[in-house]
């Protein structure tokens, strides 16, 4: 009887665990750079916002997106708190922070680079609050 009850309990735990949604985890962190403490992706690459974006809509495609790769979210990613996601025209999902789409910069070659900060007066690092 105990063995059968244990198998039943294990079966319920397995079924329940499979039904739980993925736990949300922050897609970014802050790191100290020459521009101060800024938001970075998990690889330490600086994240930027673009003044021509409107909340929840990216204006950076084609050549722009080649120079400023969108910070994309995995299909099973869960947004929480200040982080959100938008759907791009190609169907990929892009992380946002405080409603603003996030990007890396192709000329940042190593963690902590901030080569894109202030670029053309419209690209900005996300500074720690």
mmCIF file of C-alpha atoms in Angstrom:
data_model
loop_
_atom_site.group_PDB
_atom_site.id
_atom_site.type_symbol
_atom_site.label_atom_id
_atom_site.label_comp_id
_atom_site.label_asym_id
_atom_site.label_seq_id
_atom_site.Cartn_x
_atom_site.Cartn_y
_atom_site.Cartn_z
ATOM 1 C CA UNK A 1 0.000 0.000 0.000
ATOM 2 C CA UNK A 2 2.779 2.456 0.835
ATOM 3 C CA UNK A 3 4.618 1.707 -2.399
ATOM 4 C CA UNK A 4 1.461 2.329 -4.455
ATOM 5 C CA UNK A 5 0.760 5.595 -2.585
ATOM 6 C CA UNK A 6 4.346 6.743 -3.201
ATOM 7 C CA UNK A 7 4.030 6.096 -6.942
ATOM 8 C CA UNK A 8 0.712 7.973 -7.002
ATOM 9 C CA UNK A 9 2.247 10.937 -5.170
ATOM 10 C CA UNK A 10 5.270 10.978 -7.486
ATOM 11 C CA UNK A 11 2.926 10.916 -10.467
ATOM 12 C CA UNK A 12 0.993 13.926 -9.151
ATOM 13 C CA UNK A 13 4.191 15.833 -8.469
ATOM 14 C CA UNK A 14 5.431 15.109 -11.994
ATOM 15 C CA UNK A 15 2.130 16.168 -13.580
ATOM 16 C CA UNK A 16 1.925 19.308 -11.472
ATOM 17 C CA UNK A 17 5.536 20.313 -12.167
ATOM 18 C CA UNK A 18 4.923 20.004 -15.906
ATOM 19 C CA UNK A 19 1.899 22.275 -15.647
ATOM 20 C CA UNK A 20 3.651 25.106 -13.825
ATOM 21 C CA UNK A 21 4.624 28.155 -15.878
ATOM 22 C CA UNK A 22 8.310 28.927 -16.293
ATOM 23 C CA UNK A 23 9.665 31.117 -13.544
ATOM 24 C CA UNK A 24 10.438 34.644 -14.665
ATOM 25 C CA UNK A 25 14.025 35.715 -14.442
ATOM 26 C CA UNK A 26 15.453 39.100 -15.167
ATOM 27 C CA UNK A 27 16.902 39.161 -18.680
ATOM 28 C CA UNK A 28 19.545 41.739 -17.799
ATOM 29 C CA UNK A 29 21.756 43.022 -15.011
ATOM 30 C CA UNK A 30 23.709 46.150 -14.160
ATOM 31 C CA UNK A 31 27.466 46.430 -14.607
ATOM 32 C CA UNK A 32 29.972 49.214 -14.009
ATOM 33 C CA UNK A 33 31.369 50.768 -17.217
ATOM 34 C CA UNK A 34 33.139 53.974 -18.208
ATOM 35 C CA UNK A 35 29.627 55.478 -18.629
ATOM 36 C CA UNK A 36 28.723 54.492 -15.066
ATOM 37 C CA UNK A 37 26.491 51.636 -13.985
ATOM 38 C CA UNK A 38 24.480 50.486 -17.011
ATOM 39 C CA UNK A 39 22.086 47.707 -17.967
ATOM 40 C CA UNK A 40 23.749 44.754 -19.727
ATOM 41 C CA UNK A 41 22.682 41.415 -21.118
ATOM 42 C CA UNK A 42 23.815 38.226 -19.386
ATOM 43 C CA UNK A 43 27.065 38.295 -21.398
ATOM 44 C CA UNK A 44 27.886 41.758 -20.032
ATOM 45 C CA UNK A 45 27.179 43.558 -23.310
ATOM 46 C CA UNK A 46 25.720 47.031 -22.826
ATOM 47 C CA UNK A 47 22.054 47.550 -23.650
ATOM 48 C CA UNK A 48 20.791 50.676 -25.390
ATOM 49 C CA UNK A 49 17.535 52.476 -26.140
ATOM 50 C CA UNK A 50 16.701 54.354 -29.349
ATOM 51 C CA UNK A 51 14.970 57.752 -29.250
ATOM 52 C CA UNK A 52 13.059 57.017 -32.482
ATOM 53 C CA UNK A 53 11.257 54.052 -30.873
ATOM 54 C CA UNK A 54 7.893 54.648 -29.286
ATOM 55 C CA UNK A 55 6.832 52.695 -26.214
ATOM 56 C CA UNK A 56 6.246 49.138 -27.285
ATOM 57 C CA UNK A 57 7.252 49.662 -30.942
ATOM 58 C CA UNK A 58 10.700 49.311 -32.497
ATOM 59 C CA UNK A 59 11.737 51.660 -35.300
ATOM 60 C CA UNK A 60 15.038 49.809 -35.869
ATOM 61 C CA UNK A 61 14.984 47.314 -38.770
ATOM 62 C CA UNK A 62 17.182 46.275 -41.708
ATOM 63 C CA UNK A 63 20.530 48.169 -41.699
ATOM 64 C CA UNK A 64 19.705 49.700 -38.337
ATOM 65 C CA UNK A 65 19.120 46.266 -36.779
ATOM 66 C CA UNK A 66 22.394 44.997 -38.273
ATOM 67 C CA UNK A 67 24.286 47.761 -36.417
ATOM 68 C CA UNK A 68 22.011 47.693 -33.356
ATOM 69 C CA UNK A 69 20.924 44.062 -32.879
ATOM 70 C CA UNK A 70 17.626 43.820 -30.997
ATOM 71 C CA UNK A 71 17.941 42.081 -27.633
ATOM 72 C CA UNK A 72 15.665 39.166 -28.439
ATOM 73 C CA UNK A 73 13.765 37.013 -25.979
ATOM 74 C CA UNK A 74 13.436 33.236 -26.110
ATOM 75 C CA UNK A 75 10.023 31.848 -27.040
ATOM 76 C CA UNK A 76 9.431 30.654 -23.459
ATOM 77 C CA UNK A 77 10.742 33.812 -21.755
ATOM 78 C CA UNK A 78 8.471 35.400 -19.157
ATOM 79 C CA UNK A 79 8.556 39.149 -18.565
ATOM 80 C CA UNK A 80 8.205 40.599 -15.082
ATOM 81 C CA UNK A 81 8.534 43.935 -13.317
ATOM 82 C CA UNK A 82 10.156 46.662 -15.417
ATOM 83 C CA UNK A 83 10.902 44.152 -18.179
ATOM 84 C CA UNK A 84 8.521 43.409 -21.004
ATOM 85 C CA UNK A 85 8.544 42.152 -24.558
ATOM 86 C CA UNK A 86 7.319 43.379 -27.898
ATOM 87 C CA UNK A 87 6.784 41.421 -31.074
ATOM 88 C CA UNK A 88 8.888 42.579 -34.004
ATOM 89 C CA UNK A 89 7.604 42.529 -37.583
ATOM 90 C CA UNK A 90 9.585 39.320 -38.244
ATOM 91 C CA UNK A 91 7.799 37.568 -35.360
ATOM 92 C CA UNK A 92 10.733 37.571 -32.934
ATOM 93 C CA UNK A 93 10.227 38.963 -29.468
ATOM 94 C CA UNK A 94 12.397 41.777 -28.176
ATOM 95 C CA UNK A 95 13.035 42.650 -24.544
ATOM 96 C CA UNK A 96 11.962 46.059 -23.303
ATOM 97 C CA UNK A 97 12.853 47.946 -20.161
ATOM 98 C CA UNK A 98 10.309 50.410 -18.838
ATOM 99 C CA UNK A 99 8.473 50.043 -22.160
ATOM 100 C CA UNK A 100 11.505 50.873 -24.336
ATOM 101 C CA UNK A 101 12.941 48.245 -26.713
ATOM 102 C CA UNK A 102 16.513 47.163 -25.903
ATOM 103 C CA UNK A 103 19.463 46.724 -28.286
ATOM 104 C CA UNK A 104 23.143 45.879 -28.229
ATOM 105 C CA UNK A 105 25.656 47.672 -30.469
ATOM 106 C CA UNK A 106 27.710 45.795 -33.085
ATOM 107 C CA UNK A 107 30.827 47.897 -32.410
ATOM 108 C CA UNK A 108 30.851 46.936 -28.720
ATOM 109 C CA UNK A 109 33.274 44.025 -28.916
ATOM 110 C CA UNK A 110 33.631 43.085 -25.260
ATOM 111 C CA UNK A 111 31.687 43.234 -22.034
ATOM 112 C CA UNK A 112 31.580 46.745 -20.623
ATOM 113 C CA UNK A 113 32.077 48.563 -23.943
ATOM 114 C CA UNK A 114 29.803 51.607 -24.352
ATOM 115 C CA UNK A 115 30.833 52.729 -27.844
ATOM 116 C CA UNK A 116 27.210 53.403 -28.815
ATOM 117 C CA UNK A 117 26.319 55.765 -25.981
ATOM 118 C CA UNK A 118 25.172 59.072 -27.481
ATOM 119 C CA UNK A 119 25.654 57.809 -31.057
ATOM 120 C CA UNK A 120 23.962 60.218 -33.496
ATOM 121 C CA UNK A 121 22.312 61.821 -30.470
ATOM 122 C CA UNK A 122 19.608 59.109 -30.429
ATOM 123 C CA UNK A 123 21.195 56.005 -28.823
ATOM 124 C CA UNK A 124 21.617 55.823 -25.052
ATOM 125 C CA UNK A 125 22.804 53.360 -22.440
ATOM 126 C CA UNK A 126 20.244 52.450 -19.781
ATOM 127 C CA UNK A 127 21.708 53.830 -16.569
ATOM 128 C CA UNK A 128 21.076 52.430 -13.111
ATOM 129 C CA UNK A 129 18.365 54.339 -11.303
#
